[in-house]
mmCIF file of C-alpha atoms in Angstrom:
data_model
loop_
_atom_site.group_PDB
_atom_site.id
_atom_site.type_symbol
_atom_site.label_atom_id
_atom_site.label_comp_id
_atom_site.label_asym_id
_atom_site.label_seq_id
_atom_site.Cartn_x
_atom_site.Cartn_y
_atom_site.Cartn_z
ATOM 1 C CA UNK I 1 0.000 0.000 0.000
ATOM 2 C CA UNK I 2 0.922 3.325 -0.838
ATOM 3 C CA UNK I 3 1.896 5.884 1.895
ATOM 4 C CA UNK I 4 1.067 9.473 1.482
ATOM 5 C CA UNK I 5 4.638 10.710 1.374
ATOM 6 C CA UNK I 6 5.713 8.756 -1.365
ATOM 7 C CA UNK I 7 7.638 11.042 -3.658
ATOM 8 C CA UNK I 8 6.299 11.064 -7.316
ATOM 9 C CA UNK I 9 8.339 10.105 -10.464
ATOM 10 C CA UNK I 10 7.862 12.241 -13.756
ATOM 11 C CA UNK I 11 9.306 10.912 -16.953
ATOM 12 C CA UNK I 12 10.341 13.258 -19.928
ATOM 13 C CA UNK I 13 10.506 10.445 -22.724
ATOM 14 C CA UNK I 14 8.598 7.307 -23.376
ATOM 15 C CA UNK I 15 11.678 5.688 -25.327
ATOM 16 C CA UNK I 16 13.058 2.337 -24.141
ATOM 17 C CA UNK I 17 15.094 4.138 -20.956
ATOM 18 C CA UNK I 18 11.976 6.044 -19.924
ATOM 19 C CA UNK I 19 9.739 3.095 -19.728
ATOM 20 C CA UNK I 20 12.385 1.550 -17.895
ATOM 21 C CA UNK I 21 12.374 4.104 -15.093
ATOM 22 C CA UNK I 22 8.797 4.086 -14.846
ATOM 23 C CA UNK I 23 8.580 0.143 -14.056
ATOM 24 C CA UNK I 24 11.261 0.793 -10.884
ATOM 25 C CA UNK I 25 9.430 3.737 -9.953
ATOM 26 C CA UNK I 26 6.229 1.729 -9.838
ATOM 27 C CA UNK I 27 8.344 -1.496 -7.907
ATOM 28 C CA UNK I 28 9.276 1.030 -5.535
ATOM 29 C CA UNK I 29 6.006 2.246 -5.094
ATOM 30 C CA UNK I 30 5.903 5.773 -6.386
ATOM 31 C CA UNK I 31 3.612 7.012 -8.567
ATOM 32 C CA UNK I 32 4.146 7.770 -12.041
ATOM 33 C CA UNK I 33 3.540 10.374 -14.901
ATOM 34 C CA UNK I 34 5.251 9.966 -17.907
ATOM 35 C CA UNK I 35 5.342 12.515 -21.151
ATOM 36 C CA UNK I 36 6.810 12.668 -24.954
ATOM 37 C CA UNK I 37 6.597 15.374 -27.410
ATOM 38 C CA UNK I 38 4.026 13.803 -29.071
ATOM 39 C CA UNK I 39 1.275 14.324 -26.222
ATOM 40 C CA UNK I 40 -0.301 12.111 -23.835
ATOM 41 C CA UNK I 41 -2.638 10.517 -26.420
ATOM 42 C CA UNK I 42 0.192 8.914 -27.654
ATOM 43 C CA UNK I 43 1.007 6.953 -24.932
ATOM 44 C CA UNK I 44 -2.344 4.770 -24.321
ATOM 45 C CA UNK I 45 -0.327 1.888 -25.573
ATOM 46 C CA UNK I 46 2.484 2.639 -23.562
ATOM 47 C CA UNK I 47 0.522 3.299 -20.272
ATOM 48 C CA UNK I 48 -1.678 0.152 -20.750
ATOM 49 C CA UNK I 49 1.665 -1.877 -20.869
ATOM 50 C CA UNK I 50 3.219 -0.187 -17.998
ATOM 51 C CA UNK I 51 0.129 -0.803 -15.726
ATOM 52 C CA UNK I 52 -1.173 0.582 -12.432
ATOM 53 C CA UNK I 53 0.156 3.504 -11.281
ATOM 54 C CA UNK I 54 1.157 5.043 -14.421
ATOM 55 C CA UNK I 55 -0.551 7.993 -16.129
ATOM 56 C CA UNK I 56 -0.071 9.381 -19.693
ATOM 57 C CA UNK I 57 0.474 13.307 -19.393
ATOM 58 C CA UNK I 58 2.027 16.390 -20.886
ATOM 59 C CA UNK I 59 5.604 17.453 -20.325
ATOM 60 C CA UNK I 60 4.927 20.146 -18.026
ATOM 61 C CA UNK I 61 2.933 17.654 -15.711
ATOM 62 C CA UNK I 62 5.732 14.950 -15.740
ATOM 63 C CA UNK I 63 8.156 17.913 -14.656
ATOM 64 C CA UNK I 64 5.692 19.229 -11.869
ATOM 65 C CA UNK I 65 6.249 15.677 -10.167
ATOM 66 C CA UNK I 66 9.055 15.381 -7.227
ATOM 67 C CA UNK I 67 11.423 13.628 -9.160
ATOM 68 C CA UNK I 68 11.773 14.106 -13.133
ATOM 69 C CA UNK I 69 13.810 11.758 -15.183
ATOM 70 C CA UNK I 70 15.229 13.435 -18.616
ATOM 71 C CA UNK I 71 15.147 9.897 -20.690
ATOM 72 C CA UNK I 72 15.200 11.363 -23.995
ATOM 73 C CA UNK I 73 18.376 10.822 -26.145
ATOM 74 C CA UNK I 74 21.754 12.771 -25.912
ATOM 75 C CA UNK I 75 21.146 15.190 -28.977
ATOM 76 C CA UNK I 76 17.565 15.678 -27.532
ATOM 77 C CA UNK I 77 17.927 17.022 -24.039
ATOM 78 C CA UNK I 78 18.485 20.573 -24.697
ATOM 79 C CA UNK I 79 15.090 21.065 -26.448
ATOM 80 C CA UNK I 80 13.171 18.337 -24.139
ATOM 81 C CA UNK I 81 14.212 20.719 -20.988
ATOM 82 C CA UNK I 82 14.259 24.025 -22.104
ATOM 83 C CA UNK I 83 11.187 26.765 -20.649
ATOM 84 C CA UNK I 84 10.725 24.390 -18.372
ATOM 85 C CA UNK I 85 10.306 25.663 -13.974
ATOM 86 C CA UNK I 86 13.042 23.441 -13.169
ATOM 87 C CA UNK I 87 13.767 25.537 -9.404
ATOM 88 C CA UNK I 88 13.193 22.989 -6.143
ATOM 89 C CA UNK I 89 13.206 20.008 -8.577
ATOM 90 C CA UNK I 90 15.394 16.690 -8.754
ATOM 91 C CA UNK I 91 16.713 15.597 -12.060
ATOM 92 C CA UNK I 92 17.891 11.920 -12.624
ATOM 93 C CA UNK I 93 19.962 12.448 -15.463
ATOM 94 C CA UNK I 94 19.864 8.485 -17.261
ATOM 95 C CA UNK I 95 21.494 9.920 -20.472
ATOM 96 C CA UNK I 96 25.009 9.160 -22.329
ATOM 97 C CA UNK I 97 26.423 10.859 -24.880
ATOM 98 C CA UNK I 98 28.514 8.715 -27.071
ATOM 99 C CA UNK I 99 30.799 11.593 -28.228
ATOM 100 C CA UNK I 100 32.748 13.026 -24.866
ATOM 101 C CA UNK I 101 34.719 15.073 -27.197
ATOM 102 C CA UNK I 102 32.072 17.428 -27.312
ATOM 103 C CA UNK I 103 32.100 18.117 -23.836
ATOM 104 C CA UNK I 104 35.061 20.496 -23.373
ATOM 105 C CA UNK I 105 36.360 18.223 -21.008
ATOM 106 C CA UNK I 106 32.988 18.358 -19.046
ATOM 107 C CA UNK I 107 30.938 15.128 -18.019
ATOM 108 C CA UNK I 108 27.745 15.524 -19.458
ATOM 109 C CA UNK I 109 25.547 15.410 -16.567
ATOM 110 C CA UNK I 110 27.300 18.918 -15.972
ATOM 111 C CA UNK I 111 26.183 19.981 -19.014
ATOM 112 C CA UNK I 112 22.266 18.446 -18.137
ATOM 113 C CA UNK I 113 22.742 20.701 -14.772
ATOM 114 C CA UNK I 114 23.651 23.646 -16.271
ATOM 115 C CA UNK I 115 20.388 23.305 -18.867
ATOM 116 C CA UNK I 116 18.142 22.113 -15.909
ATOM 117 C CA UNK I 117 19.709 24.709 -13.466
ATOM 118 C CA UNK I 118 18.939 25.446 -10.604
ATOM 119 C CA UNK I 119 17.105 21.833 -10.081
ATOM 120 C CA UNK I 120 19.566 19.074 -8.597
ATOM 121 C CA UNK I 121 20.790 16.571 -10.535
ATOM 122 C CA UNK I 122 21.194 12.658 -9.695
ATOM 123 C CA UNK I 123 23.848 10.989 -12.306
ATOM 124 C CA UNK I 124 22.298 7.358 -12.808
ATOM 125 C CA UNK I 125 20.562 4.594 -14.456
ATOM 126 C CA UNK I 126 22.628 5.255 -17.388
ATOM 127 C CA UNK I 127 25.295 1.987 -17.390
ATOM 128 C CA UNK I 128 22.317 -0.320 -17.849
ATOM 129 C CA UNK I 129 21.124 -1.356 -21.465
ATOM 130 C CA UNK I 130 16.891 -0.553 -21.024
ATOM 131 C CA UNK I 131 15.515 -4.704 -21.054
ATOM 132 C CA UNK I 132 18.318 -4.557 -17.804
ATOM 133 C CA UNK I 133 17.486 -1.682 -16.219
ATOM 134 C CA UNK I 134 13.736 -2.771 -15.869
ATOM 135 C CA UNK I 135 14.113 -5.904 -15.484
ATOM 136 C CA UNK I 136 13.824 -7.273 -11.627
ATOM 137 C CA UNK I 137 16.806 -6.461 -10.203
ATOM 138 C CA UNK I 138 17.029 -9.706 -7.608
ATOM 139 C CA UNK I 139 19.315 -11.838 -9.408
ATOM 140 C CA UNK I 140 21.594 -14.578 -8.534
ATOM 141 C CA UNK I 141 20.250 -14.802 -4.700
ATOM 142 C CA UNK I 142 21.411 -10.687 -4.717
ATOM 143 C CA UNK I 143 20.828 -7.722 -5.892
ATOM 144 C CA UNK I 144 21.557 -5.324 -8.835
ATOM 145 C CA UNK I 145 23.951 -2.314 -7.963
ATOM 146 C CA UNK I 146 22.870 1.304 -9.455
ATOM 147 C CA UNK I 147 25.169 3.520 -9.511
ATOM 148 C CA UNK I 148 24.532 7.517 -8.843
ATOM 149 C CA UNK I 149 26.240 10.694 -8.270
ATOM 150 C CA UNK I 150 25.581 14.364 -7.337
ATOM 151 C CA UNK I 151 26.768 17.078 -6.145
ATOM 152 C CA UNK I 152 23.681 17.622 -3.301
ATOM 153 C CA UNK I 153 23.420 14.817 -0.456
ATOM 154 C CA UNK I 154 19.777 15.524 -0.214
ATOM 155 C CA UNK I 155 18.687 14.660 -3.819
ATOM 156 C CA UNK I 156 20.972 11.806 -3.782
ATOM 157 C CA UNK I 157 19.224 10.487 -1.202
ATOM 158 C CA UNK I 158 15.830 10.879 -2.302
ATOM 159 C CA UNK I 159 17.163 8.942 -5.626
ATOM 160 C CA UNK I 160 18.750 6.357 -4.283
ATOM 161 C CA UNK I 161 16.096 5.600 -1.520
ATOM 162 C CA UNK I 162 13.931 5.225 -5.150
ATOM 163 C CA UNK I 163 16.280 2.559 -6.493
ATOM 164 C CA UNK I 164 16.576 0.783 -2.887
ATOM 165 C CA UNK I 165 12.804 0.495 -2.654
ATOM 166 C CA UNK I 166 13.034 -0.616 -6.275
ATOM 167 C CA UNK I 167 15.579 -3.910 -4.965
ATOM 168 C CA UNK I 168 18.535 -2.364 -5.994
ATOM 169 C CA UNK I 169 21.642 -2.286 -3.964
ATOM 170 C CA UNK I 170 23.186 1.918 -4.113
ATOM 171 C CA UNK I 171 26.868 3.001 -4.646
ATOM 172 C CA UNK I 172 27.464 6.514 -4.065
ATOM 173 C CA UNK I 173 30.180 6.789 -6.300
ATOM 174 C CA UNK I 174 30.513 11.021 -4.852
ATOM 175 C CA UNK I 175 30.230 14.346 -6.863
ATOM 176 C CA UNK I 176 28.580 14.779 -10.396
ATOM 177 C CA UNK I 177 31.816 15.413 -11.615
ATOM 178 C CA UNK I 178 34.262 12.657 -10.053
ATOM 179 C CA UNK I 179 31.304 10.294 -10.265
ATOM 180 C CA UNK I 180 29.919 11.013 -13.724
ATOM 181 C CA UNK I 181 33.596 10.814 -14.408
ATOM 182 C CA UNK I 182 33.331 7.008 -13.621
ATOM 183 C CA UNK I 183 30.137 6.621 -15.328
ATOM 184 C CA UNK I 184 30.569 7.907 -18.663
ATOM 185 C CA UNK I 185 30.633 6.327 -21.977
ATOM 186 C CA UNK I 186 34.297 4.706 -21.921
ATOM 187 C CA UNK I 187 34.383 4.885 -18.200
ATOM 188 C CA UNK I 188 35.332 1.885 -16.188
ATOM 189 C CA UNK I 189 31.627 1.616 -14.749
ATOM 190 C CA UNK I 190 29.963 1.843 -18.217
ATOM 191 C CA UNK I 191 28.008 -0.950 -19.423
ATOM 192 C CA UNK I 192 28.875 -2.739 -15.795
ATOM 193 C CA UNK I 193 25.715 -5.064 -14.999
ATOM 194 C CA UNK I 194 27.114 -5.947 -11.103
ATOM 195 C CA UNK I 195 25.413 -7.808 -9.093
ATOM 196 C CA UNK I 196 25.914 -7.739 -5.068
ATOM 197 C CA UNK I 197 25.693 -11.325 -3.478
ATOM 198 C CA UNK I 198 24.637 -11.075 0.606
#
């Protein structure tokens, strides 16, 4: 049963990733509203698939909830963020871009701050291919590890309470930088599926 100060999950994209993040939102309890550029009317199929718990809606209603996922592509987020009331928000940031070089030397969850600024951003979910990431995350007699980072204790707290309600088992792997660092297309932790045996 659902208590009353379970934090709500918005999703900007209905791609592979987003409908990922809505099916551990919804193990971990929270409820769900989840958005394309298309409109909500788009997503029946999607939403019927996905279950109870999760609602078609517009992008300005998936960024009004608690916690907004960005789950659109790399080349995408700019647009899918902009004009958008992004103050007292949490951002999980799921994204890779497959190019670093175009960073400037930057991580590119630094670059999602800076266009989702001043909301708090949550580096994760993004070393996982999508049929992984949404799959149940008890394997092997343990549990999946999910990776985040951020440079604000609170937010990272509120995310990775998400992903431990979820079943997941939560490395803190430090700042957006030094973590996304570690993350990152290339990165040692890229593409890692670990999973933590009790």
């Amino acid at each position: 049963m659902e208590q009353a100060n379970v934090k709500s999950v918005g999703i900007i994209g209905a791609g592979r990733i987003g409908q990922a993040m809505a099916r551990i939102a919804r193990r971990a309890g929270r409820a769900v509203v989840i958005a394309n550029s298309r409109g909500p009317e788009s997503l029946r199929s999607v939403v019927e698939a996905l279950g109870h718990g999760v609602s078609a809606g517009t992008v300005e209603e998936a960024e009004a909830a608690d916690i907004v996922v960005v789950a659109v592509m790399w080349p995408d987020v700019p647009k899918a963020v902009a004009g958008l009331p992004w103050a007292g928000k949490i951002v999980i940031d799921p994204t890779n871009d497959f190019d670093p070089s175009d960073l400037d030397g930057r991580t590119s969850s630094e670059v999602v701050a800076d266009l989702v600024a001043p909301a708090r951003v949550v580096k994760t979910a993004n070393n996982l291919a999508a049929d992984v990431l949404g799959s149940d995350p008890h394997q092997a007699g343990g549990q999946r590890v999910m990776f985040l980072s951020g440079d604000d204790s609170d937010a990272k707290s509120e995310v990775g309470g998400l992903f431990v309600d979820a079943g997941y088992f939560v490395i803190d792997l430090g700042g957006l930088r030094e973590g996304g660092q570690m993350q990152q297309v290339g990165a040692p932790l890229a593409g890692q599926n670990l999973i933590r045996l009790p």
